Tab-separated table of C-alpha atoms in Angstrom:
chain	number	residue	atom	x	y	z
A	1	MET	CA	-20.617	-29.493	-67.177
A	2	GLU	CA	-20.663	-25.742	-67.612
A	3	SER	CA	-21.047	-23.472	-64.602
A	4	ILE	CA	-24.235	-21.418	-64.237
A	5	THR	CA	-22.129	-18.523	-62.918
A	6	GLU	CA	-20.187	-16.117	-65.130
A	7	ARG	CA	-16.412	-16.367	-65.223
A	8	ARG	CA	-14.552	-13.076	-64.938
A	9	ASP	CA	-11.035	-11.901	-64.263
A	10	LEU	CA	-12.091	-9.887	-61.235
A	11	ARG	CA	-8.826	-8.104	-60.442
A	12	THR	CA	-5.182	-7.674	-61.302
A	13	GLY	CA	-2.118	-6.584	-59.364
A	14	MET	CA	-1.045	-7.403	-55.812
A	15	THR	CA	-3.363	-6.013	-53.156
A	16	VAL	CA	-2.097	-4.866	-49.789
A	17	TRP	CA	-4.265	-7.469	-48.043
A	18	GLU	CA	-2.588	-10.341	-49.882
A	19	ALA	CA	0.757	-9.291	-48.415
A	20	THR	CA	-0.577	-9.782	-44.879
A	21	PRO	CA	0.064	-13.305	-43.505
A	22	SER	CA	-3.164	-14.890	-42.326
A	23	ALA	CA	-4.698	-18.179	-41.307
A	24	GLN	CA	-6.455	-20.072	-44.044
A	25	VAL	CA	-9.879	-21.628	-44.181
A	26	ALA	CA	-9.777	-25.418	-44.287
A	27	THR	CA	-11.616	-26.155	-47.524
A	28	GLU	CA	-12.578	-29.605	-48.788
A	29	PRO	CA	-13.219	-31.192	-52.174
A	30	LEU	CA	-16.910	-31.810	-52.808
A	31	VAL	CA	-17.099	-35.473	-53.730
A	32	ARG	CA	-20.411	-36.808	-52.438
A	33	ALA	CA	-24.085	-35.905	-52.441
A	34	MET	CA	-25.273	-33.740	-49.564
A	35	LYS	CA	-28.529	-32.415	-48.154
A	36	VAL	CA	-28.496	-29.312	-45.938
A	37	ASP	CA	-30.677	-26.400	-44.924
A	38	VAL	CA	-28.707	-23.772	-46.861
A	39	VAL	CA	-26.230	-23.828	-49.748
A	40	ILE	CA	-24.293	-20.582	-50.245
A	41	VAL	CA	-22.482	-19.974	-53.518
A	42	GLY	CA	-19.556	-17.641	-52.924
A	43	ALA	CA	-16.871	-17.619	-50.221
A	44	GLY	CA	-16.156	-13.899	-50.251
A	45	ILE	CA	-17.314	-11.411	-47.655
A	46	SER	CA	-20.999	-11.687	-48.641
A	47	GLY	CA	-20.975	-15.472	-48.448
A	48	ALA	CA	-19.029	-15.424	-45.187
A	49	LEU	CA	-21.488	-13.041	-43.510
A	50	MET	CA	-24.370	-15.145	-44.822
A	51	ALA	CA	-22.790	-18.345	-43.459
A	52	ALA	CA	-22.211	-16.742	-40.058
A	53	ALA	CA	-25.828	-15.546	-39.922
A	54	ALA	CA	-27.338	-18.853	-41.065
A	55	THR	CA	-25.323	-21.006	-38.660
A	56	ALA	CA	-26.072	-18.610	-35.798
A	57	ARG	CA	-29.729	-19.531	-36.368
A	58	GLY	CA	-28.971	-23.250	-36.270
A	59	MET	CA	-29.187	-23.950	-40.003
A	60	SER	CA	-26.967	-26.656	-41.486
A	61	THR	CA	-24.924	-24.798	-44.095
A	62	ILE	CA	-22.326	-25.365	-46.778
A	63	VAL	CA	-20.404	-22.804	-48.815
A	64	ILE	CA	-19.012	-23.537	-52.278
A	65	ASP	CA	-16.719	-21.437	-54.461
A	66	ARG	CA	-14.608	-21.917	-57.562
A	67	ARG	CA	-11.800	-20.010	-55.816
A	68	PRO	CA	-10.282	-20.257	-52.342
A	69	PRO	CA	-12.150	-18.165	-49.748
A	70	GLY	CA	-11.577	-14.427	-50.022
A	71	HIS	CA	-9.721	-14.636	-53.344
A	72	GLY	CA	-12.240	-12.917	-55.612
A	73	SER	CA	-13.375	-9.307	-55.409
A	74	THR	CA	-13.084	-9.361	-51.620
A	75	ALA	CA	-9.294	-9.255	-51.847
A	76	ALA	CA	-9.517	-6.097	-53.982
A	77	SER	CA	-11.880	-4.242	-51.651
A	78	THR	CA	-10.653	-1.102	-49.898
A	79	ALA	CA	-12.987	-2.006	-47.008
A	80	LEU	CA	-14.225	1.463	-46.152
A	81	LEU	CA	-17.146	0.386	-43.992
A	82	LEU	CA	-19.198	3.485	-44.658
A	83	HIS	CA	-22.779	3.820	-43.542
A	84	GLU	CA	-23.166	6.741	-45.958
A	85	LEU	CA	-24.419	5.764	-49.396
A	86	ASP	CA	-22.970	6.757	-52.759
A	87	THR	CA	-26.311	8.439	-53.457
A	88	PRO	CA	-26.694	11.535	-51.239
A	89	LEU	CA	-29.736	11.537	-48.994
A	90	ILE	CA	-31.162	14.579	-50.770
A	91	GLU	CA	-31.038	12.695	-54.085
A	92	LEU	CA	-32.349	9.397	-52.718
A	93	ALA	CA	-35.243	11.229	-51.070
A	94	GLU	CA	-36.224	12.585	-54.489
A	95	MET	CA	-36.123	9.052	-55.916
A	96	LEU	CA	-37.883	7.167	-53.122
A	97	GLY	CA	-39.533	9.771	-50.898
A	98	LEU	CA	-37.975	10.923	-47.638
A	99	ASP	CA	-39.498	8.213	-45.460
A	100	ARG	CA	-38.110	5.332	-47.515
A	101	ALA	CA	-34.780	7.064	-48.130
A	102	ALA	CA	-34.414	7.685	-44.389
A	103	ARG	CA	-35.097	4.013	-43.672
A	104	VAL	CA	-32.358	3.001	-46.109
A	105	TRP	CA	-29.791	5.358	-44.589
A	106	LEU	CA	-30.641	4.433	-41.006
A	107	ARG	CA	-30.515	0.718	-41.847
A	108	SER	CA	-27.071	1.233	-43.328
A	109	LEU	CA	-25.893	2.894	-40.101
A	110	ARG	CA	-27.334	0.030	-38.088
A	111	ALA	CA	-25.573	-2.515	-40.320
A	112	VAL	CA	-22.159	-1.028	-39.537
A	113	GLN	CA	-22.991	-0.967	-35.829
A	114	ASP	CA	-24.158	-4.590	-35.932
A	115	LEU	CA	-21.057	-5.657	-37.848
A	116	ALA	CA	-18.880	-3.988	-35.212
A	117	SER	CA	-20.742	-5.889	-32.492
A	118	LEU	CA	-20.374	-9.179	-34.372
A	119	ILE	CA	-16.635	-8.698	-34.813
A	120	ARG	CA	-16.161	-7.868	-31.133
A	121	GLN	CA	-18.305	-10.727	-29.859
A	122	ALA	CA	-16.650	-13.253	-32.167
A	123	GLY	CA	-13.164	-11.972	-31.417
A	124	ILE	CA	-12.285	-11.721	-35.120
A	125	GLY	CA	-8.841	-10.206	-35.645
A	126	CYS	CA	-9.294	-8.156	-38.810
A	127	ASP	CA	-7.765	-4.759	-37.954
A	128	PHE	CA	-11.259	-3.395	-37.382
A	129	ARG	CA	-11.312	0.229	-36.273
A	130	PRO	CA	-14.298	2.562	-35.799
A	131	ARG	CA	-13.831	5.669	-37.925
A	132	ARG	CA	-15.402	9.010	-38.599
A	133	SER	CA	-15.927	9.820	-42.265
A	134	LEU	CA	-15.192	13.068	-44.073
A	135	TYR	CA	-17.333	13.719	-47.159
A	136	LEU	CA	-15.782	16.528	-49.216
A	137	SER	CA	-17.635	18.930	-51.493
A	138	GLY	CA	-17.009	18.376	-55.191
A	139	ASN	CA	-18.560	18.566	-58.626
A	140	ARG	CA	-21.638	16.623	-57.481
A	141	LEU	CA	-22.401	18.622	-54.324
A	142	GLY	CA	-20.902	22.050	-53.689
A	143	ALA	CA	-21.080	24.061	-50.468
A	144	ALA	CA	-24.813	24.800	-50.854
A	145	GLY	CA	-25.579	21.166	-51.609
A	146	MET	CA	-23.552	20.062	-48.588
A	147	ALA	CA	-25.547	22.405	-46.359
A	148	LYS	CA	-28.812	20.963	-47.682
A	149	GLU	CA	-27.536	17.410	-47.269
A	150	HIS	CA	-26.477	18.229	-43.698
A	151	ARG	CA	-29.896	19.593	-42.780
A	152	LEU	CA	-31.689	16.546	-44.164
A	153	ARG	CA	-29.352	14.089	-42.466
A	154	ARG	CA	-29.758	15.853	-39.137
A	155	SER	CA	-33.545	15.826	-39.546
A	156	ILE	CA	-33.602	12.015	-39.593
A	157	GLY	CA	-31.143	11.645	-36.714
A	158	LEU	CA	-27.874	10.908	-38.488
A	159	PRO	CA	-24.704	11.921	-36.567
A	160	THR	CA	-23.300	14.561	-38.940
A	161	SER	CA	-21.562	17.956	-38.650
A	162	LEU	CA	-21.070	20.547	-41.399
A	163	LEU	CA	-17.555	21.964	-41.777
A	164	ASP	CA	-16.821	25.127	-43.731
A	165	HIS	CA	-13.601	25.890	-45.592
A	166	ARG	CA	-11.881	27.385	-42.550
A	167	GLN	CA	-12.777	24.477	-40.260
A	168	LEU	CA	-11.675	21.932	-42.829
A	169	GLN	CA	-8.353	23.693	-43.317
A	170	GLY	CA	-7.789	23.810	-39.574
A	171	MET	CA	-8.670	20.164	-39.057
A	172	ILE	CA	-6.705	18.507	-41.890
A	173	GLY	CA	-5.419	21.224	-44.196
A	174	ILE	CA	-7.708	20.217	-47.062
A	175	ASP	CA	-8.690	23.020	-49.435
A	176	ARG	CA	-12.397	22.422	-50.153
A	177	ASP	CA	-15.431	24.656	-49.714
A	178	ALA	CA	-17.214	22.355	-47.285
A	179	ALA	CA	-17.382	18.833	-45.858
A	180	LEU	CA	-19.622	16.622	-43.742
A	181	LEU	CA	-18.002	14.951	-40.744
A	182	SER	CA	-19.958	11.883	-39.663
A	183	GLU	CA	-19.728	9.326	-36.870
A	184	GLY	CA	-20.503	5.658	-37.247
A	185	SER	CA	-18.282	4.215	-40.000
A	186	ALA	CA	-15.301	1.870	-39.733
A	187	GLU	CA	-12.493	0.121	-41.583
A	188	ALA	CA	-11.081	-3.415	-41.644
A	189	ASP	CA	-8.928	-5.889	-43.518
A	190	PRO	CA	-11.528	-7.559	-45.791
A	191	ARG	CA	-9.691	-10.867	-46.216
A	192	LEU	CA	-9.062	-11.309	-42.489
A	193	LEU	CA	-12.696	-10.452	-41.830
A	194	THR	CA	-13.889	-13.007	-44.384
A	195	ILE	CA	-11.641	-15.737	-43.000
A	196	GLY	CA	-12.689	-14.975	-39.420
A	197	LEU	CA	-16.388	-15.107	-40.280
A	198	LEU	CA	-16.027	-18.406	-42.140
A	199	GLN	CA	-14.070	-19.898	-39.255
A	200	ARG	CA	-16.850	-18.839	-36.900
A	201	ALA	CA	-19.436	-20.482	-39.145
A	202	MET	CA	-17.312	-23.623	-39.400
A	203	ALA	CA	-17.113	-23.829	-35.618
A	204	ARG	CA	-20.902	-24.241	-35.773
A	205	GLY	CA	-20.700	-27.015	-38.361
A	206	CYS	CA	-20.515	-25.157	-41.673
A	207	ARG	CA	-18.318	-26.772	-44.332
A	208	VAL	CA	-16.532	-24.930	-47.135
A	209	PHE	CA	-15.902	-26.678	-50.451
A	210	SER	CA	-13.437	-25.384	-53.034
A	211	PRO	CA	-13.053	-25.646	-55.947
A	212	ALA	CA	-16.724	-26.320	-56.571
A	213	GLU	CA	-19.436	-24.651	-58.633
A	214	LEU	CA	-22.983	-25.302	-59.733
A	215	ALA	CA	-23.909	-26.496	-63.210
A	216	ALA	CA	-27.665	-26.881	-62.736
A	217	VAL	CA	-30.322	-25.674	-60.320
A	218	ALA	CA	-33.896	-26.987	-60.060
A	219	PRO	CA	-35.908	-24.990	-57.520
A	220	SER	CA	-39.330	-26.046	-56.272
A	221	SER	CA	-41.768	-24.925	-53.611
A	222	ARG	CA	-40.249	-27.362	-51.116
A	223	SER	CA	-36.499	-27.405	-51.846
A	224	VAL	CA	-33.748	-26.709	-54.340
A	225	GLU	CA	-32.006	-29.552	-56.182
A	226	MET	CA	-28.534	-28.807	-57.569
A	227	VAL	CA	-25.766	-30.495	-59.527
A	228	THR	CA	-22.154	-29.327	-59.492
A	229	SER	CA	-19.929	-29.124	-62.550
A	230	ASP	CA	-18.350	-32.380	-61.328
A	231	GLY	CA	-21.720	-34.108	-61.202
A	232	VAL	CA	-22.223	-34.075	-57.429
A	233	GLU	CA	-25.864	-33.719	-56.378
A	234	LEU	CA	-26.902	-31.299	-53.635
A	235	ALA	CA	-30.252	-30.586	-52.033
A	236	ALA	CA	-31.183	-27.740	-49.714
A	237	GLY	CA	-34.108	-25.900	-48.255
A	238	ALA	CA	-32.621	-22.694	-49.653
A	239	LEU	CA	-29.925	-21.562	-52.067
A	240	VAL	CA	-28.191	-18.192	-51.696
A	241	PHE	CA	-26.102	-16.706	-54.494
A	242	ALA	CA	-23.354	-14.485	-53.056
A	243	THR	CA	-21.250	-14.476	-56.214
A	244	GLY	CA	-20.441	-10.777	-56.353
A	245	TYR	CA	-19.765	-9.495	-59.848
A	246	GLU	CA	-19.982	-12.920	-61.501
A	247	LEU	CA	-23.739	-13.198	-61.945
A	248	ALA	CA	-25.502	-16.539	-61.824
A	249	ASP	CA	-28.173	-17.577	-64.308
A	250	GLY	CA	-31.586	-16.350	-63.236
A	251	VAL	CA	-30.375	-13.538	-60.965
A	252	PRO	CA	-31.895	-10.258	-62.233
A	253	SER	CA	-29.377	-7.559	-63.105
A	254	ALA	CA	-31.637	-4.706	-64.279
A	255	GLY	CA	-30.428	-1.387	-62.909
A	256	HIS	CA	-26.976	-2.772	-62.099
A	257	ARG	CA	-23.759	-2.465	-64.073
A	258	ARG	CA	-20.162	-3.589	-63.708
A	259	THR	CA	-17.435	-0.958	-63.544
A	260	SER	CA	-13.673	-0.862	-63.093
A	261	THR	CA	-11.874	0.788	-60.206
A	262	PHE	CA	-8.203	1.433	-59.391
A	263	VAL	CA	-6.325	1.492	-56.087
A	264	LEU	CA	-2.866	2.133	-54.652
A	265	ALA	CA	-1.352	1.683	-51.206
A	266	THR	CA	1.574	3.830	-50.098
A	267	PRO	CA	4.546	2.889	-47.913
A	268	PRO	CA	3.908	2.959	-44.149
A	269	GLN	CA	3.982	6.542	-42.856
A	270	PRO	CA	2.141	6.654	-39.514
A	271	GLY	CA	3.465	10.134	-38.749
A	272	ALA	CA	1.709	11.578	-41.795
A	273	ILE	CA	-1.789	10.245	-41.061
A	274	TRP	CA	-4.294	13.094	-40.792
A	275	SER	CA	-6.344	14.042	-37.724
A	276	GLN	CA	-7.979	10.823	-36.426
A	277	GLY	CA	-7.528	8.837	-39.627
A	278	GLU	CA	-10.972	9.697	-40.969
A	279	LEU	CA	-12.290	7.879	-44.033
A	280	ILE	CA	-12.139	10.535	-46.756
A	281	TRP	CA	-14.310	10.528	-49.870
A	282	GLU	CA	-15.839	13.161	-52.059
A	283	ALA	CA	-19.041	14.283	-53.741
A	284	SER	CA	-17.499	14.089	-57.195
A	285	ASP	CA	-17.667	11.981	-60.297
A	286	PRO	CA	-15.264	10.268	-60.610
A	287	TYR	CA	-14.692	10.329	-56.891
A	288	LEU	CA	-11.697	9.676	-54.671
A	289	TYR	CA	-11.659	7.617	-51.472
A	290	ILE	CA	-8.873	7.456	-48.913
A	291	ARG	CA	-8.184	5.500	-45.743
A	292	SER	CA	-5.208	4.396	-43.669
A	293	THR	CA	-4.139	0.986	-42.379
A	294	THR	CA	-2.948	-0.093	-38.948
A	295	ASP	CA	0.696	0.125	-40.051
A	296	GLY	CA	0.254	3.650	-41.426
A	297	ARG	CA	-0.150	2.984	-45.129
A	298	VAL	CA	-2.570	5.160	-47.057
A	299	ILE	CA	-4.986	3.465	-49.449
A	300	VAL	CA	-6.247	5.651	-52.294
A	301	GLY	CA	-8.857	4.520	-54.787
A	302	GLY	CA	-11.209	5.728	-57.470
A	303	GLU	CA	-10.864	6.904	-61.067
A	304	ASP	CA	-13.669	4.472	-61.902
A	305	GLU	CA	-14.457	3.640	-65.524
A	306	ASP	CA	-17.869	2.570	-66.768
A	307	PHE	CA	-16.805	-0.791	-68.208
A	308	SER	CA	-15.648	-4.155	-66.859
A	309	ASP	CA	-13.518	-5.487	-69.716
A	310	ASP	CA	-10.490	-6.822	-67.863
A	311	THR	CA	-8.046	-6.252	-70.732
A	312	LYS	CA	-9.014	-2.584	-71.077
A	313	ARG	CA	-9.106	-2.218	-67.287
A	314	ASP	CA	-5.633	-3.644	-66.748
A	315	ALA	CA	-4.108	-1.589	-69.564
A	316	LEU	CA	-5.248	1.571	-67.777
A	317	LEU	CA	-3.721	0.661	-64.421
A	318	PRO	CA	-0.428	2.628	-64.767
A	319	SER	CA	-2.111	5.822	-65.944
A	320	LYS	CA	-4.865	5.542	-63.345
A	321	ILE	CA	-2.319	5.137	-60.545
A	322	ARG	CA	-0.568	8.305	-61.734
A	323	ALA	CA	-3.902	10.133	-61.731
A	324	LEU	CA	-4.614	8.978	-58.179
A	325	GLN	CA	-1.135	10.089	-57.084
A	326	GLU	CA	-1.710	13.542	-58.562
A	327	LYS	CA	-5.035	13.889	-56.779
A	328	ILE	CA	-3.724	12.794	-53.395
A	329	ALA	CA	-0.666	15.049	-53.735
A	330	MET	CA	-2.959	18.043	-54.200
A	331	LEU	CA	-5.317	17.042	-51.412
A	332	LEU	CA	-2.789	15.896	-48.769
A	333	PRO	CA	0.639	17.176	-49.852
A	334	ARG	CA	2.461	15.816	-46.773
A	335	LEU	CA	1.996	12.222	-47.882
A	336	ASP	CA	4.552	9.998	-49.572
A	337	ILE	CA	2.582	9.072	-52.688
A	338	GLN	CA	4.713	6.154	-53.905
A	339	ALA	CA	2.701	3.046	-54.740
A	340	ASP	CA	3.964	0.031	-52.819
A	341	PHE	CA	0.897	-1.811	-54.080
A	342	ALA	CA	-1.337	-1.123	-57.071
A	343	TRP	CA	-4.359	-3.017	-58.271
A	344	SER	CA	-7.505	-2.776	-60.335
A	345	GLY	CA	-10.759	-4.614	-59.961
A	346	THR	CA	-14.236	-5.153	-61.285
A	347	PHE	CA	-16.909	-3.663	-59.076
A	348	GLY	CA	-20.487	-2.603	-59.590
A	349	GLU	CA	-22.955	0.231	-59.359
A	350	SER	CA	-26.717	0.469	-59.284
A	351	ASP	CA	-28.974	3.210	-60.588
A	352	ARG	CA	-30.056	4.260	-57.097
A	353	GLY	CA	-26.877	3.341	-55.240
A	354	LEU	CA	-28.739	0.539	-53.450
A	355	PRO	CA	-28.150	-3.205	-53.317
A	356	SER	CA	-30.626	-5.844	-54.442
A	357	ILE	CA	-31.229	-8.429	-51.739
A	358	GLY	CA	-33.660	-11.283	-51.254
A	359	ALA	CA	-35.796	-13.830	-53.090
A	360	ILE	CA	-35.165	-14.275	-56.808
A	361	PRO	CA	-38.407	-13.841	-58.786
A	362	GLY	CA	-39.484	-17.085	-60.449
A	363	MET	CA	-37.000	-19.215	-58.485
A	364	PRO	CA	-38.637	-20.536	-55.298
A	365	ASN	CA	-36.324	-20.868	-52.290
A	366	CYS	CA	-33.491	-19.118	-54.151
A	367	HIS	CA	-32.033	-15.841	-52.908
A	368	ALA	CA	-29.298	-13.493	-54.053
A	369	VAL	CA	-27.104	-10.668	-52.823
A	370	LEU	CA	-26.164	-7.934	-55.311
A	371	GLY	CA	-24.254	-5.546	-53.078
A	372	TYR	CA	-23.404	-3.162	-55.886
A	373	GLY	CA	-22.118	0.271	-54.875
A	374	GLY	CA	-19.386	1.697	-52.673
A	375	ASN	CA	-20.866	0.138	-49.515
A	376	GLY	CA	-20.318	-3.490	-50.455
A	377	ILE	CA	-19.461	-4.859	-47.018
A	378	THR	CA	-22.142	-2.775	-45.307
A	379	PHE	CA	-24.671	-4.075	-47.842
A	380	ALA	CA	-23.433	-7.640	-47.292
A	381	MET	CA	-24.165	-7.314	-43.577
A	382	MET	CA	-27.669	-6.051	-44.346
A	383	ALA	CA	-28.191	-8.939	-46.761
A	384	ALA	CA	-27.108	-11.554	-44.226
A	385	GLN	CA	-29.542	-10.164	-41.671
A	386	ILE	CA	-32.443	-9.933	-44.096
A	387	ILE	CA	-32.034	-13.297	-45.827
A	388	ALA	CA	-31.121	-15.323	-42.731
A	389	GLY	CA	-34.056	-13.819	-40.894
A	390	GLU	CA	-36.434	-14.799	-43.653
A	391	LEU	CA	-35.004	-18.323	-43.915
A	392	SER	CA	-35.638	-18.817	-40.209
A	393	GLY	CA	-39.271	-17.798	-40.568
A	394	GLY	CA	-39.101	-14.103	-39.795
A	395	ARG	CA	-39.755	-11.035	-41.878
A	396	ASP	CA	-37.438	-8.060	-41.949
A	397	SER	CA	-39.374	-4.799	-42.066
A	398	ASP	CA	-36.793	-3.281	-44.424
A	399	ALA	CA	-36.644	-6.215	-46.856
A	400	GLU	CA	-38.975	-4.565	-49.362
A	401	LEU	CA	-36.591	-1.613	-49.718
A	402	PHE	CA	-34.008	-3.855	-51.396
A	403	ALA	CA	-36.140	-6.582	-52.991
A	404	PHE	CA	-35.746	-7.653	-56.608
A	405	ALA	CA	-38.581	-6.477	-58.845
A	406	GLY	CA	-41.105	-9.232	-59.386
């Protein structure tokens, strides 16, 4: 039977995370009917966070995926765990009003803080490091726009400082008119984080089945009946789609679009890492984002294109890597800009820079996570908190900020 989830070639090229030896999740074939509290479709970072949250609340949970855990878009992530959104606060406030925009930004900050606490408490070895972020002026926000953004962020209590050209030059040697230096972000190895979260969920009884995918879903007011492509019947109190950029039938996609992004990782060069290894990104379109790894590599990404055709995307990889090398050479000329690793991937954007999280309209007891935007892992943490809370009978006060339109 055909899958209800799209099939896409999500990435190409070897990512730096795939070169890191790691433990594997013990998956199983799905061969018999099962009934559980929660079925999660997707064993990437969103599904792993959801499984950890559901099992922490005592829900019997299974995760299914057509791929091994962490082998889809998660492996292509640059894992900048930013609390800052792609959409500047001054722009989001115009779209939503300041009160709602402030709630979104503050919830994002809290999500990174909560993820840090979860990783520490669970003892997950994923090269997690708290980081400041450096948001550079560009063609989207110049020096005046940065000053306005700074004032608005400070007014809602966000930990942000405004740097002028002289301060930025003295700190890192970057030649830009202005920048915002913010506390509260982080970085990690996304595959190790995914594996660690799934292992934590499995220690509480979660089971992970791969390869497995759904061919039919029949939701009702009491439960969700499912059939896999191999004809295995499943039943659950709730179904959660965490399928990333391969949308499932019935999941609304209005206001979201798939894009292509490009990334390189340099050779290790710990002596060339700037200041305190801040996460660097810019208020430009297309924008650049930069981070380091624990062994001193520099990861550079961006040059996004507004399409997701994998053939077109992959053909552009060599030229996009050259463009990234030229940009990083101008910005941080001390770096060795060779590409030890180069990859491209399908990612997503939304009109407001926000994810869509929660109940799927017209599908009782079915939920979805569309963490589109540059804050994918941060959004996935928010989604796990919101959905797991609702499945256990609670109501998250911020859920309506990210809900699918009815």
